[in-house]
PDB file of C-alpha atoms in Angstrom:
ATOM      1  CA  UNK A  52       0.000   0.000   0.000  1.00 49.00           C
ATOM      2  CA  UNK A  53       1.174   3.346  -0.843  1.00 57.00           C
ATOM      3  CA  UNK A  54       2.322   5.574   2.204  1.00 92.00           C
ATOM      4  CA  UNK A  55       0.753   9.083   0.404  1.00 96.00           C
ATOM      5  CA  UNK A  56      -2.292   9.581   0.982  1.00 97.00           C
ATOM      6  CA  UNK A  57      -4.700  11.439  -0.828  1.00 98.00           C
ATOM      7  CA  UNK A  58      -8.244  12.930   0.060  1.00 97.00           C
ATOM      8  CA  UNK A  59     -10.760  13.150  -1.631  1.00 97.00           C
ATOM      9  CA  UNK A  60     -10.532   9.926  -4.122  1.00 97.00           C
ATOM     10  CA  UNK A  61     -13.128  11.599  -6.195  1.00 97.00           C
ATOM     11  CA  UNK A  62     -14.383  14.863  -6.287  1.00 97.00           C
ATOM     12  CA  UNK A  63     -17.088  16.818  -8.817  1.00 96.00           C
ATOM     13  CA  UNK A  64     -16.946  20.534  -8.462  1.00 95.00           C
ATOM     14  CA  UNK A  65     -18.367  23.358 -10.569  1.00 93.00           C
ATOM     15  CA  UNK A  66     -16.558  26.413 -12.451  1.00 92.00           C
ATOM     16  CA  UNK A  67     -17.701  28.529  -9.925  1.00 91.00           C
ATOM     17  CA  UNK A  68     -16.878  26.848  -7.338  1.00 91.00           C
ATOM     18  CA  UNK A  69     -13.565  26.561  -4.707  1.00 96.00           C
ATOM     19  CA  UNK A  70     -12.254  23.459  -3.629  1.00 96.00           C
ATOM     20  CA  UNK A  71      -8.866  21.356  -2.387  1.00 98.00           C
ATOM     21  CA  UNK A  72      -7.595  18.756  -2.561  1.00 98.00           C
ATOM     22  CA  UNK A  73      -5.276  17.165   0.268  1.00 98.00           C
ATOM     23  CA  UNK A  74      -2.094  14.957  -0.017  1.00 98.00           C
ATOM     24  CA  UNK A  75       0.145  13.597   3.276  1.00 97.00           C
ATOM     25  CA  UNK A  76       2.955  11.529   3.730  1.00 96.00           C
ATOM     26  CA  UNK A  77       4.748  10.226   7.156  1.00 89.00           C
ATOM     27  CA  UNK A  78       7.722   8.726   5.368  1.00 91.00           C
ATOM     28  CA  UNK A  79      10.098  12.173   5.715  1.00 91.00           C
ATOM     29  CA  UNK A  80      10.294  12.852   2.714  1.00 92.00           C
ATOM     30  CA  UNK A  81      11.089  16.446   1.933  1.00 91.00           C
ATOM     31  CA  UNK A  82      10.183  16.504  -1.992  1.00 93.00           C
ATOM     32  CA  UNK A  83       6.337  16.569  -2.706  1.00 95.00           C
ATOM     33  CA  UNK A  84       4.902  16.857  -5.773  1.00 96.00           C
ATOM     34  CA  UNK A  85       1.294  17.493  -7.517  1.00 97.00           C
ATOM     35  CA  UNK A  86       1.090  15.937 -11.170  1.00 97.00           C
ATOM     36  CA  UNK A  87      -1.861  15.628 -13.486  1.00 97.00           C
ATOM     37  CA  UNK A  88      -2.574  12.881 -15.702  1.00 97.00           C
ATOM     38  CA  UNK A  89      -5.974  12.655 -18.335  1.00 96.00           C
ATOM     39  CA  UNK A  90      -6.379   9.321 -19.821  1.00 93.00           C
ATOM     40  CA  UNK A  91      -3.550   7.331 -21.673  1.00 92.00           C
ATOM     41  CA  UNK A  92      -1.188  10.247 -20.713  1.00 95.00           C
ATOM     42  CA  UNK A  93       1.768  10.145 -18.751  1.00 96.00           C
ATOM     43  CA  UNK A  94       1.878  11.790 -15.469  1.00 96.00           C
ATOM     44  CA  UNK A  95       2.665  15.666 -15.829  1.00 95.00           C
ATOM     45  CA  UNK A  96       4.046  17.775 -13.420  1.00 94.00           C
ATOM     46  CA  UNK A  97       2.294  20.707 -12.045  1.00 96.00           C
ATOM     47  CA  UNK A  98       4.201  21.597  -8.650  1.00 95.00           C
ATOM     48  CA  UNK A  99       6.624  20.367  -6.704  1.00 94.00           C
ATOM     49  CA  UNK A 100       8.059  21.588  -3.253  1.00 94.00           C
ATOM     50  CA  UNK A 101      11.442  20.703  -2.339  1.00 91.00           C
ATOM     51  CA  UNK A 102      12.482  21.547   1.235  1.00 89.00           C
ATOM     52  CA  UNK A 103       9.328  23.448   1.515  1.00 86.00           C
ATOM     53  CA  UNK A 104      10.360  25.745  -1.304  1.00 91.00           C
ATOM     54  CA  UNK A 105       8.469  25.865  -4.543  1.00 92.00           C
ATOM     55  CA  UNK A 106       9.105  25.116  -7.881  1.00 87.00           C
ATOM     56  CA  UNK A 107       6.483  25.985 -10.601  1.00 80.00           C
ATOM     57  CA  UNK A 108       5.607  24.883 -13.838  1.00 83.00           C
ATOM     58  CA  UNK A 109       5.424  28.018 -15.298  1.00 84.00           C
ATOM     59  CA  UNK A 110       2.833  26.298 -18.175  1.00 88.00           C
ATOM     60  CA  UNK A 111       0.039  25.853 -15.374  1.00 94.00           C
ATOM     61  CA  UNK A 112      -2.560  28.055 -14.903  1.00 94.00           C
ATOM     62  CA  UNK A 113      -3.096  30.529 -11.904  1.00 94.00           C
ATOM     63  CA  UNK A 114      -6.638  28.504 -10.767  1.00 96.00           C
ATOM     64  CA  UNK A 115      -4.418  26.070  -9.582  1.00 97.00           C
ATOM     65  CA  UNK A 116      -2.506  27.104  -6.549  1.00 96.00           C
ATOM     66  CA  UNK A 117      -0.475  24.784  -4.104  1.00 96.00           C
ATOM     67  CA  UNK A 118       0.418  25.232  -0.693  1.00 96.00           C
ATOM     68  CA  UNK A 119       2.688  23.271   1.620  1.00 95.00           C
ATOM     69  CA  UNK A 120       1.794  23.801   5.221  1.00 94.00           C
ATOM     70  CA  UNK A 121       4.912  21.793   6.918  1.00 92.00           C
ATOM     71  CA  UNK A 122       6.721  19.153   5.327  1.00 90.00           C
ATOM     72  CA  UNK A 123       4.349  16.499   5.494  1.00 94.00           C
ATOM     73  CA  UNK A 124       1.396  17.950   4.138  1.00 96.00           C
ATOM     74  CA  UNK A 125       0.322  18.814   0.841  1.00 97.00           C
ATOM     75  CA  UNK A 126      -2.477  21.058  -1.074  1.00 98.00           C
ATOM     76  CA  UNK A 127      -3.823  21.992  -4.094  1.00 98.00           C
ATOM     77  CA  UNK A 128      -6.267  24.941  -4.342  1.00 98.00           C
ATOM     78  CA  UNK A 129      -8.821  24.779  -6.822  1.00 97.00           C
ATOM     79  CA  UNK A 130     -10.564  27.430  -8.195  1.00 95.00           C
ATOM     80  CA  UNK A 131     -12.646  29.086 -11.523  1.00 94.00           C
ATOM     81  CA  UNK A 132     -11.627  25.422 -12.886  1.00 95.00           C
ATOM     82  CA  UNK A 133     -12.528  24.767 -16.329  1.00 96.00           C
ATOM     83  CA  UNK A 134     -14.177  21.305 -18.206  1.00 96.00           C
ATOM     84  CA  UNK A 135     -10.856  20.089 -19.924  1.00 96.00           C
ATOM     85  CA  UNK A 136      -9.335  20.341 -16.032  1.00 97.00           C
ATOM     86  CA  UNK A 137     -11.051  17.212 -14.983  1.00 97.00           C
ATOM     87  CA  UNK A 138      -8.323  14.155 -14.918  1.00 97.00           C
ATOM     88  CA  UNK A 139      -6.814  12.161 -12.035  1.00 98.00           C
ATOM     89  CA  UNK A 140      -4.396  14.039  -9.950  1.00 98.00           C
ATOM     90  CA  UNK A 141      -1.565  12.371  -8.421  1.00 98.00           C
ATOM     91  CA  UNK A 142       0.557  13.752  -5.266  1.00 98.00           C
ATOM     92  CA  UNK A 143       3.916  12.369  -4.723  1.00 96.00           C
ATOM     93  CA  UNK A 144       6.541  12.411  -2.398  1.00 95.00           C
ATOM     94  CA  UNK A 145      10.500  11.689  -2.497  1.00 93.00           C
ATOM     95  CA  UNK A 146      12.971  11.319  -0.395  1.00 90.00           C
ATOM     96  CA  UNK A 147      15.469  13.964   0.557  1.00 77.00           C
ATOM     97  CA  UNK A 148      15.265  16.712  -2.363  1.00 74.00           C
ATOM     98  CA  UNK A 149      14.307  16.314  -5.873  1.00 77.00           C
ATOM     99  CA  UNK A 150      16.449  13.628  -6.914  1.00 73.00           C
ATOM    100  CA  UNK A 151      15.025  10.213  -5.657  1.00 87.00           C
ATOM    101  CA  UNK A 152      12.340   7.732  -6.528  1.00 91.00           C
ATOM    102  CA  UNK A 153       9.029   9.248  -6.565  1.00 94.00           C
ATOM    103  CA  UNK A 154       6.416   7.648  -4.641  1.00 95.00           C
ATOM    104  CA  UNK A 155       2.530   8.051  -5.822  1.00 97.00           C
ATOM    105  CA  UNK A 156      -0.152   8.496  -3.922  1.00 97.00           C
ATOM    106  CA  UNK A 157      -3.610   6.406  -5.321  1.00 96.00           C
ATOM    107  CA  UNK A 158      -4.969   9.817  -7.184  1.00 97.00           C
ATOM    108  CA  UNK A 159      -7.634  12.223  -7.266  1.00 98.00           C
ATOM    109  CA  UNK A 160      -9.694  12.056  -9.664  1.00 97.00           C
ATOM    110  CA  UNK A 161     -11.416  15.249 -10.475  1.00 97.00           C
ATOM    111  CA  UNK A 162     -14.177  16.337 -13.078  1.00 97.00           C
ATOM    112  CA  UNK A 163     -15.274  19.891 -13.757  1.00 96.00           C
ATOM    113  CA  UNK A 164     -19.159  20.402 -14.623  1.00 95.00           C
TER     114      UNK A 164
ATOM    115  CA  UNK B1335      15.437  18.420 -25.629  1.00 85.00           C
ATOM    116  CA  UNK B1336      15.004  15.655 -23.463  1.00 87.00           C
ATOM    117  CA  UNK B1337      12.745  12.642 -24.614  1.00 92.00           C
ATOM    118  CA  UNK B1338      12.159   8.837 -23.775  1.00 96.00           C
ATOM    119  CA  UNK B1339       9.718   6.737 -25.933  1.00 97.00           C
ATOM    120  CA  UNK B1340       8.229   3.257 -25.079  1.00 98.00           C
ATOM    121  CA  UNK B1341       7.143   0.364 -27.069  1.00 97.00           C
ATOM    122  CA  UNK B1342       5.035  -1.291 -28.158  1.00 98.00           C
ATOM    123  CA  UNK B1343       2.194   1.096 -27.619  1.00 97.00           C
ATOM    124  CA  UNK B1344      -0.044  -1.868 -26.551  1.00 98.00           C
ATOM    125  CA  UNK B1345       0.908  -5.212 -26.162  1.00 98.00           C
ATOM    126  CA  UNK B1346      -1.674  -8.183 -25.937  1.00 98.00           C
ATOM    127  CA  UNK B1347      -0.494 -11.576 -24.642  1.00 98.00           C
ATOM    128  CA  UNK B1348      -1.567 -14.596 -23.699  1.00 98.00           C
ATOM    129  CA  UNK B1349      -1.133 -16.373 -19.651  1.00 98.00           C
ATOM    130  CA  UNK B1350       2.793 -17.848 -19.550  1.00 97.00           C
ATOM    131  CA  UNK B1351       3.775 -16.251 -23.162  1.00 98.00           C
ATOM    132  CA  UNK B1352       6.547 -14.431 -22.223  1.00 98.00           C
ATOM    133  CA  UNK B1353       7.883 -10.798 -23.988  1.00 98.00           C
ATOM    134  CA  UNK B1354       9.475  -7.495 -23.237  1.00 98.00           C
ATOM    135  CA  UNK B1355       8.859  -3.378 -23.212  1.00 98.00           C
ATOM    136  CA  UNK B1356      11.517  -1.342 -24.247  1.00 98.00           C
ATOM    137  CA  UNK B1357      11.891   2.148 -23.252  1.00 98.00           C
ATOM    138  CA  UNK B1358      14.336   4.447 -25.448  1.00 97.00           C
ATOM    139  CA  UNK B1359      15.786   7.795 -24.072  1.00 94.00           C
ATOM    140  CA  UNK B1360      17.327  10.671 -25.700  1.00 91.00           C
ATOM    141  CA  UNK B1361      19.063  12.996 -22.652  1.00 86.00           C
ATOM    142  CA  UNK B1362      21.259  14.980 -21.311  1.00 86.00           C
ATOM    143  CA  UNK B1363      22.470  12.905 -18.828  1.00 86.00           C
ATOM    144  CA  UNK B1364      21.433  10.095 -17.110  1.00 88.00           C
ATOM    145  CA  UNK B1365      21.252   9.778 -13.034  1.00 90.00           C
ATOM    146  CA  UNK B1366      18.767   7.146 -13.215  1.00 93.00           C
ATOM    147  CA  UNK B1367      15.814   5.516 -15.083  1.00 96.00           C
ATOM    148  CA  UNK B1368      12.728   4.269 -12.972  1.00 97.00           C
ATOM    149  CA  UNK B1369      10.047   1.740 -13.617  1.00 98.00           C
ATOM    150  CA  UNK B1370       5.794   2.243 -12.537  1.00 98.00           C
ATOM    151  CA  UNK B1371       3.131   0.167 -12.899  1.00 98.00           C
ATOM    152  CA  UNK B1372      -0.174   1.915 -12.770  1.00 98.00           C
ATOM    153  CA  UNK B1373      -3.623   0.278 -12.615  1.00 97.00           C
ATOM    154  CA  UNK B1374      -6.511   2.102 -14.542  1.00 93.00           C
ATOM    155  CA  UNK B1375      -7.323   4.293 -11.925  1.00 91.00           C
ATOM    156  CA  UNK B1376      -4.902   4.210  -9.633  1.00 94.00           C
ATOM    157  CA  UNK B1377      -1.656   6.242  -8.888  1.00 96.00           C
ATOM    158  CA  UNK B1378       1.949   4.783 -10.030  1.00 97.00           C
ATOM    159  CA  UNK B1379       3.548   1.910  -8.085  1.00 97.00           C
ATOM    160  CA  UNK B1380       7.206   1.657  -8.126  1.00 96.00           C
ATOM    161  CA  UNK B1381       8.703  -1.204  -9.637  1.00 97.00           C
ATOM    162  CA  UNK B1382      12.801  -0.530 -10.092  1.00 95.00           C
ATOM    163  CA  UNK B1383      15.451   1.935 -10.284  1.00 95.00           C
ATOM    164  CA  UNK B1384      18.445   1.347 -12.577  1.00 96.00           C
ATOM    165  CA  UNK B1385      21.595   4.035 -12.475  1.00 93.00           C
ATOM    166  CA  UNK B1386      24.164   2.678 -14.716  1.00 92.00           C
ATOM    167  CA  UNK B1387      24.352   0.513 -17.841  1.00 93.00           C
ATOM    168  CA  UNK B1388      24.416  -3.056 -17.566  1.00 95.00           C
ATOM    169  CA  UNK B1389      22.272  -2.536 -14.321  1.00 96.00           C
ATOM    170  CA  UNK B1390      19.746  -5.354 -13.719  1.00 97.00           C
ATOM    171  CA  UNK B1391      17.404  -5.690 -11.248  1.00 97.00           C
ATOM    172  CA  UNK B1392      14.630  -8.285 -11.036  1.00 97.00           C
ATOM    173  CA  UNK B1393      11.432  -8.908  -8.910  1.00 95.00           C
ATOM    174  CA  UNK B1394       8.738 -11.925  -9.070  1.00 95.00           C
ATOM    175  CA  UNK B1395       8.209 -12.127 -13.278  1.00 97.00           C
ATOM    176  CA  UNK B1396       9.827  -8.834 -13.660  1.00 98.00           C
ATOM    177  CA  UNK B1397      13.322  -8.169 -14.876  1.00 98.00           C
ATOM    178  CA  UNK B1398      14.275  -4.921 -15.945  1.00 98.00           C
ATOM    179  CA  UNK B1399      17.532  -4.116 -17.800  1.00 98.00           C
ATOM    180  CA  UNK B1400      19.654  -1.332 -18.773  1.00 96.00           C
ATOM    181  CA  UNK B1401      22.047  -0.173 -21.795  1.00 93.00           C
ATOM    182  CA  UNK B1402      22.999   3.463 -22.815  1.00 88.00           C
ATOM    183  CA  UNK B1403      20.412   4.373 -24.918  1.00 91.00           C
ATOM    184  CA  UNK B1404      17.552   1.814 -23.694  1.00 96.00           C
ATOM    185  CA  UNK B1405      15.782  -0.438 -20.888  1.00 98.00           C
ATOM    186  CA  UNK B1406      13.606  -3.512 -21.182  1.00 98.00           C
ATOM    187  CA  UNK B1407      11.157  -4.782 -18.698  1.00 98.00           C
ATOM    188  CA  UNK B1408      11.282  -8.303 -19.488  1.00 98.00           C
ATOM    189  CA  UNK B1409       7.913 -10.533 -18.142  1.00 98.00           C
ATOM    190  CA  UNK B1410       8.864 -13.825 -17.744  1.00 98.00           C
ATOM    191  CA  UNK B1411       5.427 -16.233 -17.628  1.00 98.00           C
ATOM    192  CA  UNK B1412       2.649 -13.419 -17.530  1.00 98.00           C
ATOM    193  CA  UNK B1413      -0.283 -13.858 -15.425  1.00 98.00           C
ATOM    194  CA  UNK B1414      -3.400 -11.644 -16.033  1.00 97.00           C
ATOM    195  CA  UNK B1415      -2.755  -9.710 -12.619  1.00 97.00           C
ATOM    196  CA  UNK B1416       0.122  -8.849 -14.461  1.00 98.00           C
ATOM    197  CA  UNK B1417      -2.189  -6.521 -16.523  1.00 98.00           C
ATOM    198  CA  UNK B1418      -1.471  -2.912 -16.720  1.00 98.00           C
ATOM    199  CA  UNK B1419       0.263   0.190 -18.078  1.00 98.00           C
ATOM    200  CA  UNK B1420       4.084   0.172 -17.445  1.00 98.00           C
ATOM    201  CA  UNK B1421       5.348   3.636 -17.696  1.00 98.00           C
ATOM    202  CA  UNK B1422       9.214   4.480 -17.632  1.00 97.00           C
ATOM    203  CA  UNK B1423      10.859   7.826 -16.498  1.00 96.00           C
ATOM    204  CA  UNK B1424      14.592   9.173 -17.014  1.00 94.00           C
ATOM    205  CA  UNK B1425      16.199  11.755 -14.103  1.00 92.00           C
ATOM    206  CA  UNK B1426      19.128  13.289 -16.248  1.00 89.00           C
ATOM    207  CA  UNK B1427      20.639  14.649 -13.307  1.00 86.00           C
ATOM    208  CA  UNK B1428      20.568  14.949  -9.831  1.00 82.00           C
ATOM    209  CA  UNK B1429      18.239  17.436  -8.397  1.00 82.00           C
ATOM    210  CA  UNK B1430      16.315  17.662 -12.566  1.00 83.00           C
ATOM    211  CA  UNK B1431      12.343  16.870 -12.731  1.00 88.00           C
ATOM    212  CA  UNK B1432      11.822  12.968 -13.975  1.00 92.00           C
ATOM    213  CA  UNK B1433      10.523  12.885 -18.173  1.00 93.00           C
ATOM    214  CA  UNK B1434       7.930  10.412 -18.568  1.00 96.00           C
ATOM    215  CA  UNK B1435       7.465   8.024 -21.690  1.00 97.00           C
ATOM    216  CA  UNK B1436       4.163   7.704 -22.854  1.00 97.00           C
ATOM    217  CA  UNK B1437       3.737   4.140 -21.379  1.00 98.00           C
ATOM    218  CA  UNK B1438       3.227   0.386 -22.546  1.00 98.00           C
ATOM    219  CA  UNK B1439      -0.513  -0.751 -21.997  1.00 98.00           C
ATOM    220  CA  UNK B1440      -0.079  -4.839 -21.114  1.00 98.00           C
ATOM    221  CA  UNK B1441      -2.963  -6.789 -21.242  1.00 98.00           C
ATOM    222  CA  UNK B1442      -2.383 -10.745 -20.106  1.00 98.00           C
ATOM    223  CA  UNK B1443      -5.268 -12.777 -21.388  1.00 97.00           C
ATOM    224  CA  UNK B1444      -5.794 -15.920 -19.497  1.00 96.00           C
TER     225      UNK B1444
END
């Protein structure tokens, strides 16, 4: 069993509307990640914190907007999402800094009405 | 630009027929290349790290291989559970973001 965990599994939210989504890991790992992946795609990257700094993907839009509380914890503000948004999104942690095997957490999956 | 491919695209075989994935690369540099399995659905589970060429590394019906340009995930006597995508990634260097290949859809028919 994977050791990130991810809340909510599934979640259906409106354009309007403002929601997160929440990612943890008790392994120590000070690299976390947010990717998105639609359907017979690889795994993009979005975000990813290392040593509670942040690194952006400067191709993602502003209504996503991540936030790392401490070092365990993980989120991903949602908001004004759009239709083609909805796809599984995975968090992920690694060990140390960027630089190690990335562990998955099961996914969020995520549509946009 | 970095790039790794994978192939076949999709590969359909039958309970005990054994076969392989490759995954080619085209990088910078090459810290390590890592293997997932992913489940339709599910997240990514880590299968192997390999650093340098020559590396092998093996686990249950899974052996995955390196050279300098590719790797092959051999799968020795599939079973259906062995069904899945198999997705490779390349770190060029230490500290760099991973590159994904597009992945290998497996489908074991018993």
């Amino acid at each position: 069993d994977t050791e990130v965990t991810q809340t909510p599994k599934h979640l259906v939210m409106g354009m309007t509307n403002k929601k997160s989504l929440k990612c943890e890991q008790h392994m120590g790992h000070r690299a976390m990640y947010w990717y998105k992946q639609k359907a017979k795609k690889p795994p993009e990257l979005m975000f990813v914190y290392s040593y509670e700094k942040l690194s952006i993907n400067e191709s993602v839009p502003s209504r996503f907007s991540p936030e790392c509380p401490n070092s365990s914890l993980l989120n991903l503000h949602l908001h004004a999402l759009q239709p083609e948004d909805s796809a599984l999104y995975l968090c992920a942690s690694s060990q140390g800094g960027i630089g190690n095997t990335i562990y998955f957490g099961e996914g969020s999956w995520l549509t946009v009405v | 630009e970095d790039q790794v491919t994978q192939s076949p695209e999709a590969l359909r075989l039958q309970e005990g027929e054994s076969s392989s994935l490759n995954c080619s690369y085209t990088v910078s540099g090459l810290r390590g290349l890592f293997w997932y399995r992913q489940d339709p659905g599910k997240g990514p589970e880590f299968l192997f790290t390999l650093y340098s060429a020559g590396e092998e590394k093996e686990k249950e019906r899974l052996k995955a291989t390196l050279t300098k340009k590719e790797s092959f995930l051999h799968i020795t006597a599939p079973k259906p559970e062995d069904s899945a995508t198999y997705l490779c990634a390349v770190q060029p260097f230490y500290g760099q973001n991973f590159v994904f290949g597009p992945g290998t859809r497996l489908s074991v028919l018993p």
